Amino acid sequence: MPSQPVVVVLHDGRLPSTEEMAPVAEQAELRYVDEAGLADALPGADVLFAYHFLSRAVPDAWHATDGLQWLHVAAAGVDRFLSPEVVADPVVVTNSRGVFDAAIGEYVLGQVLAFAKDLPGAVRQQQQHEWQHRESERVAGTDALVVGTGPIGRAIAGALRAVGVSVRGAGRRARTDDPDFGTVCGPDDLPAELGAADWVVAAAPLTEATRGMFDAEAFAAMRPSARLINVGRGELVRTDELVAALRDGRLAGAALDVVDPEPLPTAHPLWDLPQVIITAHRSGDVVGWREELVRVFADNFVRWQGKQPLHNVVDKTLGYVPGS
Amino acid sequence: MPSQPVVVVLHDGRLPSTEEMAPVAEQAELRYVDEAGLADALPGADVLFAYHFLSRAVPDAWHATDGLQWLHVAAAGVDRFLSPEVVADPVVVTNSRGVFDAAIGEYVLGQVLAFAKDLPGAVRQQQQHEWQHRESERVAGTDALVVGTGPIGRAIAGALRAVGVSVRGAGRRARTDDPDFGTVCGPDDLPAELGAADWVVAAAPLTEATRGMFDAEAFAAMRPSARLINVGRGELVRTDELVAALRDGRLAGAALDVVDPEPLPTAHPLWDLPQVIITAHRSGDVVGWREELVRVFADNFVRWQGKQPLHNVVDKTLGYVPGS
């Protein structure tokens, strides 16, 4: 009988549900570890399941791997895992593409409507027991630019278009025949497209090409009436430059599910800007999401055991799963 | 040359825009009055334009009319105007049907998403500079019951259905072939339909048949996880019974654009219930709404001058514009 493969499960104290892990447990030796135990658990491991998807510990412990074949990340963004050593390693990296798409689409639409109807202002007026009429905005007929044309960006586009928002995409390569976006602008046209949008949605992976792309120059290209919605990664945005743009009225608002730094420090000025809505990196995390993340890994594990091609293989040089 | 018709314009200090009133001003003698001046202005008047749509002064001043032919209300709901004297009078009453539909549809969708994604909770956490992850809900696949099958209810149904919510209607007459709702339940099936909905939207006109329809009995029929969204009239809801249901956890939340009493008194318990979102009777009032309200009247005035049938004629016995 051949020896079982060794699967290291990196967790943050919360373990993946036994039920969803059953297909893996039946076929593998499981080593559950937190960040502190990671390096000791990696020697001899075949698979690393980063259920603790916010961890930055994997690159630091990478020296302890010896023949790890596959790293699966329980997140859509894998930026915290792709150190130069991991990129250079023959290890295959997969992500959890698909789990968050529709939920994030709903979240972005919710933030768009919250801005248009000033629901945060309503909450604050309510706290003051203040009955004060105000006019609001229509959403239909406005223009959105979704930066990032992966499945999350596509779900966002679908949610916005469903209520009459005109949506364009921004990606690495300009094209006019995209099945979801129609027009996708490339980097050259980005400033002009930023200037034509009422809503700019950051849904790109964090790569060296996208890091800090929302900076003072980008905000200067945007309409003063525009709002930025970031569901990608905090580091897509130059936070200090966003704060300055909001304070100076060069941008009308920002809904931030991800920030840099994250978690946002207690004394950070973003907390108190009235035109900012902050949520704690949860836009895709709907009831049942943790179980779904484990299912995605377990399904891929069964494929791996059967020597079938894995789903959601990351192009480690690009930094995301290509081909959408 | 025949004498010009006399049009009394009842306002609250804000006058309708001169530009939009121009077609009326060219053809009529205009008498602009506030509530205090109404009774003095009515003798000899042919038309009353209730631009001050929140006014309750018209029934009290009705004794001063002498041959008023037409009362136009700059609102969708005309409940404040339909006193027994007005109903018995041959006067034609019209409303502003259509102005608010799409905006209210967006508002309701925004409140549904705000509940599902707990945006009010995010605002409150942000005020505490608190970064706290939480799970949220999907909206697609949930069930909504829209009570009121007029054009506002239909716009709400369209907005909710666009994001994957299953929508049914509730009206005076049960039917299964409604073009927008598919299934519309009648009063007999209402308790069962209330119990099958995640979202119950009150979008009915206020009439003797609908006053207080959302009472303890209705809340008992609803799911403890359900949320009530009222964009109709505050008096559709028994406010004290709503407060009790929310406090006892028999209802998960309420988004109230209209309340009874309105404006909500400073000391009212509704203000401080954490699962309540209050907006100040503004769900349909998007930028430009006041001009649009005047345009609707002016268009109808041109029809009236030309002896064409008026748009949006209210069935005064029913209390709304029938036939949708």
PDB file of N, CA and C in Angstrom, chain A residues 30-118:
ATOM      1  N   LEU A  30      -3.046  14.426   7.466  1.00  0.00           N
ATOM      2  CA  LEU A  30      -3.297  15.860   7.646  1.00  0.00           C
ATOM      3  C   LEU A  30      -2.465  16.397   8.793  1.00  0.00           C
ATOM      4  N   ARG A  31      -1.826  17.533   8.549  1.00  0.00           N
ATOM      5  CA  ARG A  31      -1.086  18.209   9.614  1.00  0.00           C
ATOM      6  C   ARG A  31      -1.682  19.605   9.782  1.00  0.00           C
ATOM      7  N   TYR A  32      -2.477  19.780  10.824  1.00  0.00           N
ATOM      8  CA  TYR A  32      -3.072  21.092  11.095  1.00  0.00           C
ATOM      9  C   TYR A  32      -2.078  21.935  11.873  1.00  0.00           C
ATOM     10  N   VAL A  33      -1.767  23.109  11.364  1.00  0.00           N
ATOM     11  CA  VAL A  33      -0.789  23.971  12.046  1.00  0.00           C
ATOM     12  C   VAL A  33      -1.222  25.423  11.964  1.00  0.00           C
ATOM     13  N   ASP A  34      -0.798  26.195  12.959  1.00  0.00           N
ATOM     14  CA  ASP A  34      -0.947  27.644  12.846  1.00  0.00           C
ATOM     15  C   ASP A  34       0.376  28.222  12.314  1.00  0.00           C
ATOM     16  N   GLU A  35       0.455  29.525  12.232  1.00  0.00           N
ATOM     17  CA  GLU A  35       1.645  30.124  11.616  1.00  0.00           C
ATOM     18  C   GLU A  35       2.921  29.700  12.352  1.00  0.00           C
ATOM     19  N   ALA A  36       2.848  29.633  13.663  1.00  0.00           N
ATOM     20  CA  ALA A  36       4.046  29.324  14.445  1.00  0.00           C
ATOM     21  C   ALA A  36       4.555  27.915  14.150  1.00  0.00           C
ATOM     22  N   GLY A  37       3.654  27.020  13.788  1.00  0.00           N
ATOM     23  CA  GLY A  37       4.069  25.638  13.569  1.00  0.00           C
ATOM     24  C   GLY A  37       4.353  25.301  12.123  1.00  0.00           C
ATOM     25  N   LEU A  38       4.207  26.295  11.255  1.00  0.00           N
ATOM     26  CA  LEU A  38       4.254  25.997   9.821  1.00  0.00           C
ATOM     27  C   LEU A  38       5.588  25.397   9.378  1.00  0.00           C
ATOM     28  N   ALA A  39       6.689  26.064   9.743  1.00  0.00           N
ATOM     29  CA  ALA A  39       7.991  25.607   9.241  1.00  0.00           C
ATOM     30  C   ALA A  39       8.287  24.182   9.697  1.00  0.00           C
ATOM     31  N   ASP A  40       7.889  23.844  10.892  1.00  0.00           N
ATOM     32  CA  ASP A  40       8.144  22.487  11.376  1.00  0.00           C
ATOM     33  C   ASP A  40       7.298  21.444  10.659  1.00  0.00           C
ATOM     34  N   ALA A  41       6.139  21.866  10.144  1.00  0.00           N
ATOM     35  CA  ALA A  41       5.234  20.901   9.524  1.00  0.00           C
ATOM     36  C   ALA A  41       5.536  20.670   8.050  1.00  0.00           C
ATOM     37  N   LEU A  42       6.272  21.586   7.434  1.00  0.00           N
ATOM     38  CA  LEU A  42       6.423  21.511   5.974  1.00  0.00           C
ATOM     39  C   LEU A  42       7.344  20.386   5.481  1.00  0.00           C
ATOM     40  N   PRO A  43       8.405  20.042   6.196  1.00  0.00           N
ATOM     41  CA  PRO A  43       9.263  18.967   5.639  1.00  0.00           C
ATOM     42  C   PRO A  43       8.460  17.682   5.417  1.00  0.00           C
ATOM     43  N   GLY A  44       8.594  17.149   4.228  1.00  0.00           N
ATOM     44  CA  GLY A  44       7.858  15.938   3.889  1.00  0.00           C
ATOM     45  C   GLY A  44       6.465  16.177   3.365  1.00  0.00           C
ATOM     46  N   ALA A  45       6.009  17.438   3.367  1.00  0.00           N
ATOM     47  CA  ALA A  45       4.639  17.716   2.917  1.00  0.00           C
ATOM     48  C   ALA A  45       4.554  17.749   1.395  1.00  0.00           C
ATOM     49  N   ASP A  46       3.437  17.242   0.896  1.00  0.00           N
ATOM     50  CA  ASP A  46       3.173  17.282  -0.550  1.00  0.00           C
ATOM     51  C   ASP A  46       2.287  18.457  -0.928  1.00  0.00           C
ATOM     52  N   VAL A  47       1.394  18.800  -0.014  1.00  0.00           N
ATOM     53  CA  VAL A  47       0.380  19.813  -0.312  1.00  0.00           C
ATOM     54  C   VAL A  47       0.293  20.769   0.875  1.00  0.00           C
ATOM     55  N   LEU A  48       0.167  22.059   0.573  1.00  0.00           N
ATOM     56  CA  LEU A  48      -0.103  23.051   1.617  1.00  0.00           C
ATOM     57  C   LEU A  48      -1.437  23.722   1.300  1.00  0.00           C
ATOM     58  N   PHE A  49      -2.386  23.591   2.227  1.00  0.00           N
ATOM     59  CA  PHE A  49      -3.697  24.233   2.074  1.00  0.00           C
ATOM     60  C   PHE A  49      -3.696  25.446   2.993  1.00  0.00           C
ATOM     61  N   ALA A  50      -3.585  26.633   2.393  1.00  0.00           N
ATOM     62  CA  ALA A  50      -3.554  27.868   3.175  1.00  0.00           C
ATOM     63  C   ALA A  50      -4.988  28.300   3.462  1.00  0.00           C
ATOM     64  N   TYR A  51      -5.585  27.608   4.433  1.00  0.00           N
ATOM     65  CA  TYR A  51      -6.940  27.975   4.860  1.00  0.00           C
ATOM     66  C   TYR A  51      -6.891  29.330   5.561  1.00  0.00           C
ATOM     67  N   HIS A  52      -5.773  29.620   6.218  1.00  0.00           N
ATOM     68  CA  HIS A  52      -5.525  30.956   6.789  1.00  0.00           C
ATOM     69  C   HIS A  52      -5.023  31.854   5.651  1.00  0.00           C
ATOM     70  N   PHE A  53      -5.967  32.365   4.899  1.00  0.00           N
ATOM     71  CA  PHE A  53      -5.628  33.028   3.637  1.00  0.00           C
ATOM     72  C   PHE A  53      -5.052  34.419   3.838  1.00  0.00           C
ATOM     73  N   LEU A  54      -5.201  34.964   5.050  1.00  0.00           N
ATOM     74  CA  LEU A  54      -4.610  36.282   5.319  1.00  0.00           C
ATOM     75  C   LEU A  54      -3.164  36.161   5.790  1.00  0.00           C
ATOM     76  N   SER A  55      -2.693  34.955   5.970  1.00  0.00           N
ATOM     77  CA  SER A  55      -1.342  34.765   6.504  1.00  0.00           C
ATOM     78  C   SER A  55      -0.282  35.298   5.539  1.00  0.00           C
ATOM     79  N   ARG A  56       0.728  35.884   6.137  1.00  0.00           N
ATOM     80  CA  ARG A  56       1.911  36.264   5.360  1.00  0.00           C
ATOM     81  C   ARG A  56       3.091  35.357   5.713  1.00  0.00           C
ATOM     82  N   ALA A  57       2.815  34.225   6.387  1.00  0.00           N
ATOM     83  CA  ALA A  57       3.878  33.388   6.940  1.00  0.00           C
ATOM     84  C   ALA A  57       4.458  32.406   5.928  1.00  0.00           C
ATOM     85  N   VAL A  58       3.740  32.156   4.845  1.00  0.00           N
ATOM     86  CA  VAL A  58       4.206  31.103   3.937  1.00  0.00           C
ATOM     87  C   VAL A  58       5.564  31.436   3.309  1.00  0.00           C
ATOM     88  N   PRO A  59       5.754  32.646   2.767  1.00  0.00           N
ATOM     89  CA  PRO A  59       7.099  32.905   2.196  1.00  0.00           C
ATOM     90  C   PRO A  59       8.219  32.720   3.220  1.00  0.00           C
ATOM     91  N   ASP A  60       7.992  33.137   4.442  1.00  0.00           N
ATOM     92  CA  ASP A  60       9.046  33.013   5.454  1.00  0.00           C
ATOM     93  C   ASP A  60       9.373  31.555   5.777  1.00  0.00           C
ATOM     94  N   ALA A  61       8.394  30.689   5.663  1.00  0.00           N
ATOM     95  CA  ALA A  61       8.610  29.280   6.002  1.00  0.00           C
ATOM     96  C   ALA A  61       8.986  28.446   4.782  1.00  0.00           C
ATOM     97  N   TRP A  62       9.057  29.108   3.642  1.00  0.00           N
ATOM     98  CA  TRP A  62       9.231  28.338   2.400  1.00  0.00           C
ATOM     99  C   TRP A  62      10.511  27.498   2.395  1.00  0.00           C
ATOM    100  N   HIS A  63      11.545  27.977   3.087  1.00  0.00           N
ATOM    101  CA  HIS A  63      12.825  27.266   3.150  1.00  0.00           C
ATOM    102  C   HIS A  63      12.654  25.854   3.696  1.00  0.00           C
ATOM    103  N   ALA A  64      11.557  25.629   4.418  1.00  0.00           N
ATOM    104  CA  ALA A  64      11.367  24.318   5.043  1.00  0.00           C
ATOM    105  C   ALA A  64      10.684  23.314   4.116  1.00  0.00           C
ATOM    106  N   THR A  65      10.251  23.770   2.966  1.00  0.00           N
ATOM    107  CA  THR A  65       9.614  22.823   2.037  1.00  0.00           C
ATOM    108  C   THR A  65      10.693  21.954   1.402  1.00  0.00           C
ATOM    109  N   ASP A  66      10.294  20.749   1.083  1.00  0.00           N
ATOM    110  CA  ASP A  66      11.226  19.846   0.381  1.00  0.00           C
ATOM    111  C   ASP A  66      10.407  18.952  -0.540  1.00  0.00           C
ATOM    112  N   GLY A  67      10.049  19.520  -1.655  1.00  0.00           N
ATOM    113  CA  GLY A  67       9.274  18.721  -2.590  1.00  0.00           C
ATOM    114  C   GLY A  67       7.780  18.996  -2.525  1.00  0.00           C
ATOM    115  N   LEU A  68       7.371  20.112  -1.887  1.00  0.00           N
ATOM    116  CA  LEU A  68       5.947  20.479  -1.889  1.00  0.00           C
ATOM    117  C   LEU A  68       5.491  20.617  -3.341  1.00  0.00           C
ATOM    118  N   GLN A  69       4.399  19.947  -3.654  1.00  0.00           N
ATOM    119  CA  GLN A  69       3.962  19.944  -5.053  1.00  0.00           C
ATOM    120  C   GLN A  69       2.887  20.985  -5.334  1.00  0.00           C
ATOM    121  N   TRP A  70       2.093  21.301  -4.297  1.00  0.00           N
ATOM    122  CA  TRP A  70       0.904  22.103  -4.582  1.00  0.00           C
ATOM    123  C   TRP A  70       0.570  22.974  -3.376  1.00  0.00           C
ATOM    124  N   LEU A  71       0.349  24.237  -3.634  1.00  0.00           N
ATOM    125  CA  LEU A  71      -0.109  25.196  -2.620  1.00  0.00           C
ATOM    126  C   LEU A  71      -1.483  25.709  -3.037  1.00  0.00           C
ATOM    127  N   HIS A  72      -2.481  25.458  -2.192  1.00  0.00           N
ATOM    128  CA  HIS A  72      -3.819  25.971  -2.482  1.00  0.00           C
ATOM    129  C   HIS A  72      -4.154  27.078  -1.489  1.00  0.00           C
ATOM    130  N   VAL A  73      -4.610  28.213  -2.001  1.00  0.00           N
ATOM    131  CA  VAL A  73      -4.918  29.371  -1.168  1.00  0.00           C
ATOM    132  C   VAL A  73      -6.440  29.549  -1.104  1.00  0.00           C
ATOM    133  N   ALA A  74      -6.966  29.667   0.094  1.00  0.00           N
ATOM    134  CA  ALA A  74      -8.421  29.822   0.288  1.00  0.00           C
ATOM    135  C   ALA A  74      -8.829  31.279   0.116  1.00  0.00           C
ATOM    136  N   ALA A  75      -8.464  31.853  -1.014  1.00  0.00           N
ATOM    137  CA  ALA A  75      -8.777  33.244  -1.316  1.00  0.00           C
ATOM    138  C   ALA A  75      -8.722  33.401  -2.830  1.00  0.00           C
ATOM    139  N   ALA A  76      -9.226  34.516  -3.313  1.00  0.00           N
ATOM    140  CA  ALA A  76      -9.084  34.819  -4.741  1.00  0.00           C
ATOM    141  C   ALA A  76      -7.722  35.452  -5.013  1.00  0.00           C
ATOM    142  N   GLY A  77      -7.291  36.343  -4.125  1.00  0.00           N
ATOM    143  CA  GLY A  77      -5.997  37.007  -4.300  1.00  0.00           C
ATOM    144  C   GLY A  77      -4.890  36.208  -3.626  1.00  0.00           C
ATOM    145  N   VAL A  78      -3.805  35.987  -4.341  1.00  0.00           N
ATOM    146  CA  VAL A  78      -2.715  35.147  -3.810  1.00  0.00           C
ATOM    147  C   VAL A  78      -1.456  35.967  -3.577  1.00  0.00           C
ATOM    148  N   ASP A  79      -1.599  37.306  -3.581  1.00  0.00           N
ATOM    149  CA  ASP A  79      -0.421  38.173  -3.521  1.00  0.00           C
ATOM    150  C   ASP A  79       0.437  37.934  -2.291  1.00  0.00           C
ATOM    151  N   ARG A  80      -0.178  37.539  -1.174  1.00  0.00           N
ATOM    152  CA  ARG A  80       0.609  37.338   0.050  1.00  0.00           C
ATOM    153  C   ARG A  80       1.482  36.090  -0.008  1.00  0.00           C
ATOM    154  N   PHE A  81       1.266  35.280  -1.021  1.00  0.00           N
ATOM    155  CA  PHE A  81       1.956  33.990  -1.094  1.00  0.00           C
ATOM    156  C   PHE A  81       3.047  33.963  -2.162  1.00  0.00           C
ATOM    157  N   LEU A  82       2.974  34.887  -3.106  1.00  0.00           N
ATOM    158  CA  LEU A  82       3.861  34.792  -4.274  1.00  0.00           C
ATOM    159  C   LEU A  82       5.172  35.538  -4.054  1.00  0.00           C
ATOM    160  N   SER A  83       5.973  35.056  -3.117  1.00  0.00           N
ATOM    161  CA  SER A  83       7.325  35.597  -2.969  1.00  0.00           C
ATOM    162  C   SER A  83       8.168  35.127  -4.152  1.00  0.00           C
ATOM    163  N   PRO A  84       9.318  35.751  -4.377  1.00  0.00           N
ATOM    164  CA  PRO A  84      10.191  35.295  -5.468  1.00  0.00           C
ATOM    165  C   PRO A  84      10.529  33.808  -5.346  1.00  0.00           C
ATOM    166  N   GLU A  85      10.704  33.324  -4.123  1.00  0.00           N
ATOM    167  CA  GLU A  85      11.031  31.903  -3.943  1.00  0.00           C
ATOM    168  C   GLU A  85       9.874  31.014  -4.388  1.00  0.00           C
ATOM    169  N   VAL A  86       8.666  31.422  -4.064  1.00  0.00           N
ATOM    170  CA  VAL A  86       7.501  30.617  -4.448  1.00  0.00           C
ATOM    171  C   VAL A  86       7.308  30.660  -5.965  1.00  0.00           C
ATOM    172  N   VAL A  87       7.520  31.844  -6.547  1.00  0.00           N
ATOM    173  CA  VAL A  87       7.374  31.968  -7.998  1.00  0.00           C
ATOM    174  C   VAL A  87       8.414  31.089  -8.703  1.00  0.00           C
ATOM    175  N   ALA A  88       9.644  31.066  -8.172  1.00  0.00           N
ATOM    176  CA  ALA A  88      10.723  30.299  -8.814  1.00  0.00           C
ATOM    177  C   ALA A  88      10.568  28.794  -8.582  1.00  0.00           C
ATOM    178  N   ASP A  89       9.845  28.419  -7.561  1.00  0.00           N
ATOM    179  CA  ASP A  89       9.685  27.014  -7.188  1.00  0.00           C
ATOM    180  C   ASP A  89       8.768  26.322  -8.207  1.00  0.00           C
ATOM    181  N   PRO A  90       9.003  25.048  -8.478  1.00  0.00           N
ATOM    182  CA  PRO A  90       8.059  24.363  -9.387  1.00  0.00           C
ATOM    183  C   PRO A  90       6.673  24.133  -8.776  1.00  0.00           C
ATOM    184  N   VAL A  91       6.465  24.461  -7.520  1.00  0.00           N
ATOM    185  CA  VAL A  91       5.164  24.235  -6.886  1.00  0.00           C
ATOM    186  C   VAL A  91       4.024  24.840  -7.720  1.00  0.00           C
ATOM    187  N   VAL A  92       2.933  24.125  -7.784  1.00  0.00           N
ATOM    188  CA  VAL A  92       1.720  24.631  -8.438  1.00  0.00           C
ATOM    189  C   VAL A  92       0.898  25.399  -7.391  1.00  0.00           C
ATOM    190  N   VAL A  93       0.428  26.596  -7.774  1.00  0.00           N
ATOM    191  CA  VAL A  93      -0.392  27.408  -6.871  1.00  0.00           C
ATOM    192  C   VAL A  93      -1.807  27.504  -7.447  1.00  0.00           C
ATOM    193  N   THR A  94      -2.795  27.234  -6.610  1.00  0.00           N
ATOM    194  CA  THR A  94      -4.197  27.408  -7.037  1.00  0.00           C
ATOM    195  C   THR A  94      -4.905  28.327  -6.046  1.00  0.00           C
ATOM    196  N   ASN A  95      -6.003  28.903  -6.516  1.00  0.00           N
ATOM    197  CA  ASN A  95      -6.757  29.805  -5.639  1.00  0.00           C
ATOM    198  C   ASN A  95      -8.225  29.368  -5.560  1.00  0.00           C
ATOM    199  N   SER A  96      -9.049  30.201  -4.981  1.00  0.00           N
ATOM    200  CA  SER A  96     -10.448  29.842  -4.732  1.00  0.00           C
ATOM    201  C   SER A  96     -11.385  30.630  -5.636  1.00  0.00           C
ATOM    202  N   ARG A  97     -10.929  30.842  -6.826  1.00  0.00           N
ATOM    203  CA  ARG A  97     -11.707  31.534  -7.842  1.00  0.00           C
ATOM    204  C   ARG A  97     -13.145  31.028  -7.857  1.00  0.00           C
ATOM    205  N   GLY A  98     -14.082  31.956  -7.882  1.00  0.00           N
ATOM    206  CA  GLY A  98     -15.480  31.594  -8.033  1.00  0.00           C
ATOM    207  C   GLY A  98     -16.287  31.683  -6.749  1.00  0.00           C
ATOM    208  N   VAL A  99     -15.625  31.532  -5.611  1.00  0.00           N
ATOM    209  CA  VAL A  99     -16.375  31.506  -4.348  1.00  0.00           C
ATOM    210  C   VAL A  99     -16.993  32.867  -4.048  1.00  0.00           C
ATOM    211  N   PHE A 100     -16.286  33.929  -4.419  1.00  0.00           N
ATOM    212  CA  PHE A 100     -16.664  35.255  -3.942  1.00  0.00           C
ATOM    213  C   PHE A 100     -17.393  36.109  -4.985  1.00  0.00           C
ATOM    214  N   ASP A 101     -17.397  35.655  -6.225  1.00  0.00           N
ATOM    215  CA  ASP A 101     -17.803  36.515  -7.331  1.00  0.00           C
ATOM    216  C   ASP A 101     -19.161  37.174  -7.122  1.00  0.00           C
ATOM    217  N   ALA A 102     -20.178  36.347  -6.988  1.00  0.00           N
ATOM    218  CA  ALA A 102     -21.539  36.891  -6.958  1.00  0.00           C
ATOM    219  C   ALA A 102     -21.768  37.731  -5.708  1.00  0.00           C
ATOM    220  N   ALA A 103     -21.200  37.279  -4.581  1.00  0.00           N
ATOM    221  CA  ALA A 103     -21.377  38.048  -3.342  1.00  0.00           C
ATOM    222  C   ALA A 103     -20.738  39.425  -3.469  1.00  0.00           C
ATOM    223  N   ILE A 104     -19.568  39.476  -4.087  1.00  0.00           N
ATOM    224  CA  ILE A 104     -18.902  40.775  -4.235  1.00  0.00           C
ATOM    225  C   ILE A 104     -19.664  41.648  -5.227  1.00  0.00           C
ATOM    226  N   GLY A 105     -20.246  41.039  -6.250  1.00  0.00           N
ATOM    227  CA  GLY A 105     -21.095  41.816  -7.156  1.00  0.00           C
ATOM    228  C   GLY A 105     -22.225  42.495  -6.406  1.00  0.00           C
ATOM    229  N   GLU A 106     -22.871  41.750  -5.523  1.00  0.00           N
ATOM    230  CA  GLU A 106     -23.957  42.336  -4.718  1.00  0.00           C
ATOM    231  C   GLU A 106     -23.434  43.427  -3.784  1.00  0.00           C
ATOM    232  N   TYR A 107     -22.286  43.164  -3.199  1.00  0.00           N
ATOM    233  CA  TYR A 107     -21.707  44.154  -2.273  1.00  0.00           C
ATOM    234  C   TYR A 107     -21.442  45.479  -2.991  1.00  0.00           C
ATOM    235  N   VAL A 108     -20.839  45.397  -4.173  1.00  0.00           N
ATOM    236  CA  VAL A 108     -20.517  46.629  -4.909  1.00  0.00           C
ATOM    237  C   VAL A 108     -21.803  47.362  -5.278  1.00  0.00           C
ATOM    238  N   LEU A 109     -22.805  46.634  -5.747  1.00  0.00           N
ATOM    239  CA  LEU A 109     -24.086  47.282  -6.053  1.00  0.00           C
ATOM    240  C   LEU A 109     -24.673  47.922  -4.801  1.00  0.00           C
ATOM    241  N   GLY A 110     -24.547  47.231  -3.681  1.00  0.00           N
ATOM    242  CA  GLY A 110     -25.037  47.803  -2.423  1.00  0.00           C
ATOM    243  C   GLY A 110     -24.327  49.103  -2.075  1.00  0.00           C
ATOM    244  N   GLN A 111     -23.033  49.162  -2.274  1.00  0.00           N
ATOM    245  CA  GLN A 111     -22.302  50.393  -1.970  1.00  0.00           C
ATOM    246  C   GLN A 111     -22.670  51.513  -2.949  1.00  0.00           C
ATOM    247  N   VAL A 112     -22.854  51.151  -4.214  1.00  0.00           N
ATOM    248  CA  VAL A 112     -23.272  52.154  -5.200  1.00  0.00           C
ATOM    249  C   VAL A 112     -24.617  52.759  -4.778  1.00  0.00           C
ATOM    250  N   LEU A 113     -25.552  51.903  -4.412  1.00  0.00           N
ATOM    251  CA  LEU A 113     -26.871  52.402  -3.995  1.00  0.00           C
ATOM    252  C   LEU A 113     -26.779  53.149  -2.674  1.00  0.00           C
ATOM    253  N   ALA A 114     -25.910  52.703  -1.777  1.00  0.00           N
ATOM    254  CA  ALA A 114     -25.748  53.404  -0.494  1.00  0.00           C
ATOM    255  C   ALA A 114     -25.257  54.830  -0.723  1.00  0.00           C
ATOM    256  N   PHE A 115     -24.310  54.991  -1.651  1.00  0.00           N
ATOM    257  CA  PHE A 115     -23.861  56.350  -1.987  1.00  0.00           C
ATOM    258  C   PHE A 115     -25.000  57.147  -2.616  1.00  0.00           C
ATOM    259  N   ALA A 116     -25.655  56.558  -3.597  1.00  0.00           N
ATOM    260  CA  ALA A 116     -26.682  57.298  -4.343  1.00  0.00           C
ATOM    261  C   ALA A 116     -27.828  57.720  -3.432  1.00  0.00           C
ATOM    262  N   LYS A 117     -28.174  56.870  -2.502  1.00  0.00           N
ATOM    263  CA  LYS A 117     -29.311  57.156  -1.611  1.00  0.00           C
ATOM    264  C   LYS A 117     -28.839  57.720  -0.265  1.00  0.00           C
ATOM    265  N   ASP A 118     -27.541  57.917  -0.123  1.00  0.00           N
ATOM    266  CA  ASP A 118     -26.940  58.424   1.125  1.00  0.00           C
ATOM    267  C   ASP A 118     -27.442  57.674   2.349  1.00  0.00           C
TER     268      ASP A 118
END
